[in-house]
Amino acid sequence: MTAGEIRFDAEALMETAEAAAGQAYAPYSKAMVGCALVSEVGNLYRGCNVENASYGLTICAERNAIFAGVAAEGARFRIARLAVIARGLEFPPCGACRQVMAEFAGEDADISFMDRGQIRTMTMRELLPARFSF
Ligand code: THU
């Protein structure tokens, strides 16, 4: 299968994100977070949160996955859909990650996260209606 043939619905992407959470380095918060995304050309990228003893240096799972996409595809990288999940916790992406997502996602890109035990999907526009841009 070529990269362009990869197709993921929200459920499959969430399962991949859950697996990525197993790679998290989170000795301080204990929050194991995983993210999976599919780029517009059909490649799959995963990320987990990586914490640091100097807490502010921590990077979230979403930004790790996005930066992996940029490193692989370069400046043309675009997010088609993204899913994030934390083991034993539920939260939508943090504000910093929303701003970084919006840099690479169209307004109609689907962003999924867990909400009361269910996958909730919002568009990028709904998640960050007034992003900062130059
Ligand atoms: N975290 C993420 O990975 N993604 C988010 O959207 C919010 C928070 C991580 C950062 C830190 O390692 C832990 O969760 C607790 O804040």
Coordinates of N, CA, C and O and ligand atoms in Angstrom, one line a residue:
M1 N 0.9 -1.2 0.0 CA 0.0 0.0 0.0 C 0.9 1.3 0.0 O 1.8 1.4 0.8
T2 N 0.6 2.2 -0.9 CA 1.4 3.4 -0.9 C 0.8 4.4 0.2 O -0.3 4.2 0.6
A3 N 1.6 5.4 0.5 CA 1.2 6.3 1.5 C -0.2 7.0 1.2 O -1.0 7.1 2.0
G4 N -0.3 7.2 -0.1 CA -1.6 7.9 -0.5 C -2.8 7.1 -0.4 O -3.9 7.6 -0.5
E5 N -2.6 5.8 -0.2 CA -3.8 4.9 0.0 C -4.3 4.7 1.4 O -5.3 4.1 1.6
I6 N -3.6 5.3 2.4 CA -4.0 5.2 3.7 C -5.3 5.9 4.0 O -5.4 7.1 3.7
R7 N -6.3 5.2 4.5 CA -7.6 5.9 4.8 C -7.9 5.6 6.3 O -7.9 4.4 6.6
F8 N -8.2 6.6 7.0 CA -8.5 6.4 8.4 C -9.8 7.2 8.8 O -9.8 8.4 8.5
D9 N -10.7 6.5 9.4 CA -11.9 7.2 9.9 C -11.5 7.6 11.4 O -10.4 7.3 11.8
A10 N -12.4 8.3 12.0 CA -12.1 8.8 13.3 C -11.8 7.7 14.3 O -10.9 7.9 15.2
E11 N -12.5 6.6 14.2 CA -12.3 5.5 15.2 C -10.9 4.9 15.0 O -10.2 4.6 16.0
A12 N -10.5 4.6 13.7 CA -9.2 4.0 13.5 C -8.1 5.0 13.9 O -7.1 4.5 14.4
L13 N -8.3 6.2 13.6 CA -7.3 7.2 14.0 C -7.1 7.3 15.5 O -6.0 7.4 16.0
M14 N -8.3 7.2 16.2 CA -8.2 7.2 17.7 C -7.5 6.0 18.2 O -6.8 6.1 19.2
E15 N -7.7 4.9 17.6 CA -7.0 3.7 18.1 C -5.5 3.8 17.9 O -4.7 3.4 18.7
T16 N -5.1 4.5 16.8 CA -3.7 4.7 16.6 C -3.1 5.7 17.6 O -2.0 5.6 18.1
A17 N -3.9 6.7 17.9 CA -3.5 7.7 18.9 C -3.4 7.0 20.3 O -2.4 7.3 21.0
E18 N -4.3 6.1 20.6 CA -4.2 5.4 21.8 C -2.9 4.6 22.0 O -2.3 4.6 23.0
A19 N -2.5 4.0 20.9 CA -1.3 3.2 20.9 C -0.1 4.2 21.1 O 0.9 3.8 21.8
A20 N -0.1 5.3 20.4 CA 1.0 6.3 20.6 C 1.1 6.8 22.0 O 2.2 7.1 22.5
A21 N 0.0 6.8 22.7 CA 0.0 7.3 24.1 C 0.9 6.3 25.0 O 1.5 6.8 26.0
G22 N 1.0 5.1 24.5 CA 1.9 4.2 25.2 C 3.4 4.5 25.2 O 4.1 4.0 26.0
Q23 N 3.7 5.4 24.3 CA 5.1 5.8 24.2 C 5.4 7.1 25.0 O 6.6 7.6 25.0
A24 N 4.4 7.7 25.6 CA 4.5 9.0 26.3 C 5.6 8.9 27.4 O 5.8 7.9 28.1
Y25 N 6.3 10.0 27.5 CA 7.3 10.2 28.6 C 6.7 11.2 29.6 O 6.7 12.4 29.3
A26 N 6.0 10.7 30.6 CA 5.2 11.7 31.4 C 5.4 11.3 32.9 O 4.4 11.0 33.6
P27 N 6.6 11.3 33.4 CA 6.8 10.9 34.8 C 6.3 12.0 35.8 O 6.1 11.6 37.0
Y28 N 6.0 13.2 35.4 CA 5.6 14.3 36.3 C 4.1 14.3 36.4 O 3.6 14.3 37.5
S29 N 3.4 14.5 35.3 CA 2.0 14.6 35.3 C 1.3 13.2 35.3 O 0.2 13.1 35.8
K30 N 2.0 12.2 34.8 CA 1.5 10.9 34.6 C 0.4 10.8 33.6 O -0.3 9.8 33.4
A31 N 0.2 11.9 32.9 CA -0.8 11.9 31.8 C -0.2 11.4 30.5 O 0.7 12.0 29.9
M32 N -0.6 10.2 30.1 CA -0.1 9.6 28.9 C -1.0 10.0 27.7 O -2.1 9.6 27.6
V33 N -0.4 10.8 26.8 CA -1.2 11.4 25.8 C -0.7 10.9 24.4 O 0.6 10.9 24.2
G34 N -1.6 10.6 23.5 CA -1.2 10.2 22.2 C -2.0 10.9 21.1 O -3.1 11.3 21.3
C35 N -1.3 11.1 20.0 CA -2.0 11.8 18.9 C -1.7 11.1 17.6 O -0.5 10.5 17.4
A36 N -2.6 11.0 16.7 CA -2.4 10.5 15.3 C -3.0 11.4 14.4 O -4.1 12.0 14.6
L37 N -2.4 11.6 13.2 CA -3.0 12.5 12.2 C -2.7 11.9 10.8 O -1.7 11.2 10.6
V38 N -3.6 12.2 9.9 CA -3.4 11.9 8.5 C -3.2 13.2 7.7 O -3.9 14.2 7.9
S39 N -2.1 13.3 6.9 CA -1.9 14.5 6.2 C -2.7 14.4 4.9 O -3.3 13.4 4.5
E40 N -2.8 15.6 4.2 CA -3.6 15.7 3.0 C -3.1 14.7 1.9 O -3.9 14.3 1.1
V41 N -1.8 14.4 1.9 CA -1.4 13.4 0.9 C -1.5 12.0 1.4 O -1.1 11.1 0.6
G42 N -2.1 11.8 2.6 CA -2.4 10.4 3.0 C -1.4 9.8 3.9 O -1.5 8.5 4.1
N43 N -0.4 10.5 4.4 CA 0.6 9.9 5.3 C 0.1 9.9 6.8 O -0.6 10.9 7.1
L44 N 0.5 8.9 7.5 CA 0.1 8.9 8.9 C 1.3 9.2 9.8 O 2.4 8.8 9.6
Y45 N 1.0 10.1 10.8 CA 2.0 10.5 11.8 C 1.5 10.3 13.2 O 0.3 10.6 13.4
R46 N 2.4 10.0 14.1 CA 1.9 9.8 15.5 C 2.8 10.7 16.4 O 4.0 11.0 16.0
G47 N 2.3 11.0 17.6 CA 3.1 11.7 18.5 C 2.7 11.4 19.9 O 1.5 11.0 20.1
C48 N 3.6 11.6 20.9 CA 3.2 11.5 22.3 C 3.7 12.7 23.1 O 4.6 13.4 22.5
N49 N 3.3 12.9 24.3 CA 3.8 14.0 25.0 C 5.2 13.6 25.6 O 5.4 12.4 26.0
V50 N 6.1 14.5 25.7 CA 7.4 14.3 26.2 C 7.7 15.4 27.3 O 7.8 16.6 26.9
E51 N 7.7 15.0 28.5 CA 7.9 15.9 29.6 C 9.4 16.2 30.0 O 10.3 15.4 29.4
N52 N 9.6 17.2 30.8 CA 11.0 17.5 31.2 C 11.0 17.9 32.7 O 10.0 18.5 33.1
A53 N 12.1 17.7 33.4 CA 12.2 18.1 34.8 C 12.0 19.7 34.9 O 11.5 20.2 35.9
S54 N 12.4 20.4 33.8 CA 12.1 21.8 33.7 C 10.7 21.9 33.0 O 10.7 21.8 31.7
Y55 N 9.7 21.9 33.7 CA 8.3 21.6 33.2 C 7.9 22.3 31.9 O 7.3 21.7 31.1
G56 N 8.3 23.5 31.8 CA 7.9 24.3 30.7 C 8.5 23.8 29.4 O 8.1 24.3 28.3
L57 N 9.5 23.0 29.4 CA 10.0 22.4 28.2 C 9.2 21.2 27.6 O 9.5 20.7 26.6
T58 N 8.2 20.8 28.4 CA 7.3 19.7 27.9 C 6.7 20.1 26.6 O 6.3 21.2 26.3
I59 N 6.6 19.0 25.8 CA 5.9 19.2 24.5 C 4.7 18.2 24.5 O 4.8 17.1 24.9
C60 N 3.6 18.7 24.0 CA 2.3 18.0 23.9 C 2.4 17.0 22.7 O 3.1 17.1 21.8
A61 N 1.5 15.9 22.9 CA 1.4 14.9 21.8 C 1.1 15.5 20.5 O 1.6 15.0 19.4
E62 N 0.2 16.4 20.4 CA -0.3 16.9 19.2 C 0.8 17.6 18.4 O 1.0 17.5 17.2
R63 N 1.6 18.5 19.1 CA 2.6 19.2 18.4 C 3.7 18.2 18.0 O 4.3 18.4 16.9
N64 N 4.0 17.2 18.8 CA 5.0 16.2 18.4 C 4.6 15.5 17.1 O 5.4 15.3 16.2
A65 N 3.3 15.2 16.9 CA 2.8 14.5 15.7 C 2.9 15.5 14.5 O 3.3 15.1 13.4
I66 N 2.5 16.8 14.8 CA 2.5 17.8 13.7 C 3.9 18.0 13.2 O 4.2 18.1 12.0
F67 N 4.8 18.1 14.2 CA 6.2 18.4 13.8 C 6.9 17.2 13.0 O 7.7 17.4 12.2
A68 N 6.4 16.0 13.4 CA 6.9 14.8 12.6 C 6.4 14.9 11.2 O 7.2 14.6 10.2
G69 N 5.2 15.4 11.0 CA 4.7 15.6 9.6 C 5.4 16.6 8.8 O 5.8 16.4 7.7
V70 N 5.8 17.8 9.5 CA 6.6 18.8 8.8 C 7.9 18.3 8.5 O 8.5 18.5 7.4
A71 N 8.5 17.5 9.4 CA 9.9 17.0 9.2 C 9.9 16.1 8.0 O 10.9 16.0 7.3
A72 N 8.8 15.3 7.8 CA 8.8 14.3 6.7 C 8.4 15.0 5.4 O 8.9 14.6 4.4
E73 N 7.4 15.9 5.4 CA 6.8 16.4 4.2 C 7.3 17.8 3.8 O 7.0 18.3 2.7
G74 N 7.9 18.5 4.8 CA 8.3 19.9 4.5 C 7.2 20.9 4.6 O 6.1 20.6 5.2
A75 N 7.4 22.0 4.0 CA 6.5 23.2 4.2 C 5.2 23.0 3.6 O 4.2 23.7 3.9
R76 N 5.0 21.9 2.7 CA 3.7 21.7 2.1 C 2.8 20.8 3.0 O 1.7 20.6 2.6
F77 N 3.3 20.4 4.1 CA 2.5 19.5 5.0 C 1.2 20.2 5.4 O 1.2 21.3 5.8
R78 N 0.1 19.4 5.3 CA -1.2 19.9 5.7 C -1.9 18.7 6.4 O -1.9 17.6 6.0
I79 N -2.7 19.1 7.4 CA -3.4 18.1 8.2 C -4.8 17.9 7.6 O -5.6 18.9 7.4
A80 N -5.2 16.6 7.3 CA -6.5 16.3 6.9 C -7.4 16.0 8.1 O -8.5 16.5 8.2
R81 N -6.9 15.2 9.0 CA -7.7 14.9 10.2 C -6.7 14.5 11.3 O -5.6 13.9 11.0
L82 N -7.1 14.7 12.5 CA -6.2 14.5 13.7 C -7.1 13.9 14.8 O -8.2 14.3 15.0
A83 N -6.5 13.0 15.6 CA -7.2 12.5 16.8 C -6.2 12.6 18.0 O -5.0 12.3 17.8
V84 N -6.7 12.9 19.2 CA -5.9 12.9 20.4 C -6.6 12.2 21.5 O -7.8 12.3 21.6
I85 N -5.9 11.5 22.4 CA -6.5 10.8 23.5 C -5.5 10.7 24.6 O -4.3 10.7 24.4
A86 N -6.0 10.7 25.9 CA -5.1 10.5 27.0 C -5.6 9.3 27.8 O -6.8 9.2 27.9
R87 N -4.7 8.5 28.3 CA -5.1 7.3 29.0 C -5.7 7.7 30.4 O -5.1 8.4 31.2
G88 N -7.0 7.3 30.6 CA -7.7 7.6 31.9 C -8.1 9.0 32.1 O -8.6 9.4 33.2
L89 N -7.9 9.9 31.1 CA -8.3 11.3 31.2 C -9.1 11.7 29.9 O -8.9 11.0 28.9
E90 N -9.8 12.8 30.0 CA -10.4 13.3 28.8 C -10.2 14.8 28.7 O -10.5 15.5 29.7
F91 N -9.6 15.2 27.6 CA -9.6 16.7 27.4 C -9.4 17.0 25.9 O -8.9 16.2 25.1
P92 N -9.9 18.2 25.5 CA -9.7 18.6 24.1 C -8.2 19.2 24.0 O -7.6 19.4 25.1
P93 N -7.7 19.4 22.8 CA -6.4 19.9 22.7 C -6.2 21.2 23.4 O -7.1 22.1 23.4
C94 N -5.0 21.5 23.9 CA -4.7 22.7 24.6 C -4.7 23.9 23.6 O -4.6 23.7 22.4
G95 N -4.8 25.1 24.1 CA -4.8 26.3 23.3 C -3.5 26.4 22.4 O -3.6 26.8 21.2
A96 N -2.4 26.1 23.0 CA -1.1 26.2 22.2 C -1.2 25.2 21.0 O -0.8 25.6 19.9
C97 N -1.6 24.0 21.2 CA -1.7 23.0 20.2 C -2.8 23.4 19.1 O -2.6 23.2 17.9
R98 N -3.8 24.0 19.6 CA -4.9 24.5 18.6 C -4.2 25.5 17.6 O -4.5 25.5 16.4
Q99 N -3.5 26.4 18.2 CA -2.8 27.5 17.3 C -1.9 26.8 16.3 O -1.8 27.2 15.1
V100 N -1.1 25.8 16.8 CA -0.1 25.1 15.9 C -0.9 24.3 14.9 O -0.5 24.3 13.7
M101 N -2.0 23.6 15.3 CA -2.8 22.9 14.3 C -3.3 23.8 13.2 O -3.3 23.4 12.0
A102 N -3.8 25.0 13.6 CA -4.4 25.9 12.7 C -3.4 26.4 11.6 O -3.8 26.8 10.5
E103 N -2.2 26.3 12.0 CA -1.1 26.7 11.0 C -1.1 25.8 9.8 O -0.8 26.1 8.7
F104 N -1.5 24.5 10.1 CA -1.3 23.4 9.1 C -2.6 22.8 8.7 O -2.6 21.9 7.8
A105 N -3.7 23.2 9.3 CA -5.0 22.5 9.0 C -5.9 23.5 8.4 O -6.0 24.7 8.8
G106 N -6.7 23.1 7.4 CA -7.7 23.9 6.8 C -8.9 24.1 7.8 O -9.0 23.3 8.8
E107 N -9.7 25.1 7.5 CA -10.8 25.3 8.5 C -11.8 24.2 8.6 O -12.4 24.0 9.7
D108 N -11.9 23.3 7.6 CA -12.8 22.1 7.7 C -12.1 20.8 8.1 O -12.8 19.8 8.1
A109 N -10.8 20.9 8.5 CA -10.2 19.7 8.9 C -10.9 19.1 10.2 O -11.3 19.9 11.0
D110 N -11.0 17.8 10.3 CA -11.6 17.2 11.5 C -10.6 16.9 12.6 O -9.6 16.3 12.4
I111 N -11.0 17.4 13.8 CA -10.1 17.2 15.0 C -11.0 16.4 16.0 O -12.0 16.9 16.4
S112 N -10.5 15.2 16.4 CA -11.3 14.4 17.3 C -10.6 14.2 18.6 O -9.4 14.1 18.7
F113 N -11.4 14.2 19.7 CA -10.9 13.9 21.0 C -12.0 13.2 21.8 O -13.1 13.1 21.3
M114 N -11.7 12.7 23.0 CA -12.7 12.0 23.8 C -13.5 12.9 24.7 O -12.9 13.9 25.3
D115 N -14.8 12.7 24.7 CA -15.7 13.5 25.5 C -16.8 12.6 26.1 O -17.5 12.1 25.4
R116 N -16.8 12.4 27.4 CA -17.7 11.6 28.1 C -17.8 10.2 27.5 O -18.9 9.7 27.2
G117 N -16.6 9.6 27.2 CA -16.5 8.2 26.7 C -16.8 8.1 25.3 O -16.7 6.9 24.7
Q118 N -17.0 9.2 24.5 CA -17.3 9.1 23.1 C -16.3 9.9 22.3 O -15.7 10.9 22.9
I119 N -16.1 9.5 21.1 CA -15.3 10.4 20.2 C -16.1 11.6 19.8 O -17.2 11.5 19.3
R120 N -15.5 12.8 20.1 CA -16.2 14.0 19.6 C -15.3 14.6 18.5 O -14.1 14.8 18.7
T121 N -15.9 15.0 17.4 CA -15.1 15.6 16.3 C -15.6 17.0 16.1 O -16.8 17.2 15.9
M122 N -14.7 17.9 16.0 CA -15.0 19.3 15.7 C -14.1 19.7 14.5 O -13.1 19.2 14.3
T123 N -14.6 20.7 13.8 CA -13.7 21.2 12.7 C -12.7 22.2 13.3 O -12.9 22.7 14.5
M124 N -11.7 22.4 12.6 CA -10.6 23.3 13.0 C -11.2 24.7 13.3 O -10.9 25.3 14.3
R125 N -12.2 25.1 12.5 CA -12.8 26.4 12.6 C -13.6 26.4 14.0 O -13.5 27.4 14.7
E126 N -14.3 25.3 14.3 CA -15.0 25.3 15.6 C -14.1 25.3 16.8 O -14.4 25.9 17.8
L127 N -12.9 24.6 16.6 CA -12.0 24.5 17.7 C -11.2 25.8 18.0 O -10.9 26.1 19.2
L128 N -11.0 26.5 17.0 CA -10.2 27.8 17.2 C -10.8 28.8 16.2 O -10.2 29.0 15.1
P129 N -11.9 29.5 16.5 CA -12.5 30.3 15.6 C -11.7 31.6 15.2 O -12.0 32.2 14.2
A130 N -10.9 32.0 16.1 CA -10.1 33.3 15.8 C -8.7 33.1 16.0 O -8.1 33.6 17.0
R131 N -8.0 32.3 15.1 CA -6.6 32.0 15.3 C -5.8 33.3 15.1 O -6.2 34.1 14.3
F132 N -4.6 33.3 15.7 CA -3.7 34.4 15.4 C -3.1 34.1 14.0 O -2.7 33.0 13.7
S133 N -3.0 35.1 13.1 CA -2.3 34.9 11.9 C -1.7 36.3 11.5 O -2.2 37.3 11.8
F134 N -0.6 36.3 10.8 CA 0.0 37.5 10.2 C -0.8 38.0 9.0 O -1.1 37.2 8.1
Ligands
THU1 N1 -0.8 17.5 27.1 C1 -0.8 17.0 25.8 O1 0.0 16.2 25.4 N2 -1.7 17.6 25.0 C2 -2.7 18.6 25.3 O2 -3.4 19.0 24.5 C3 -2.7 19.0 26.7 C4 -1.7 18.5 27.6 C5 0.3 16.9 28.0 C6 1.3 17.9 28.4 C7 1.8 17.3 29.7 O3 2.7 16.3 29.5 C8 0.5 16.6 30.3 O4 -0.4 16.4 29.2 C9 -0.2 17.4 31.4 O5 -0.4 18.7 31.0

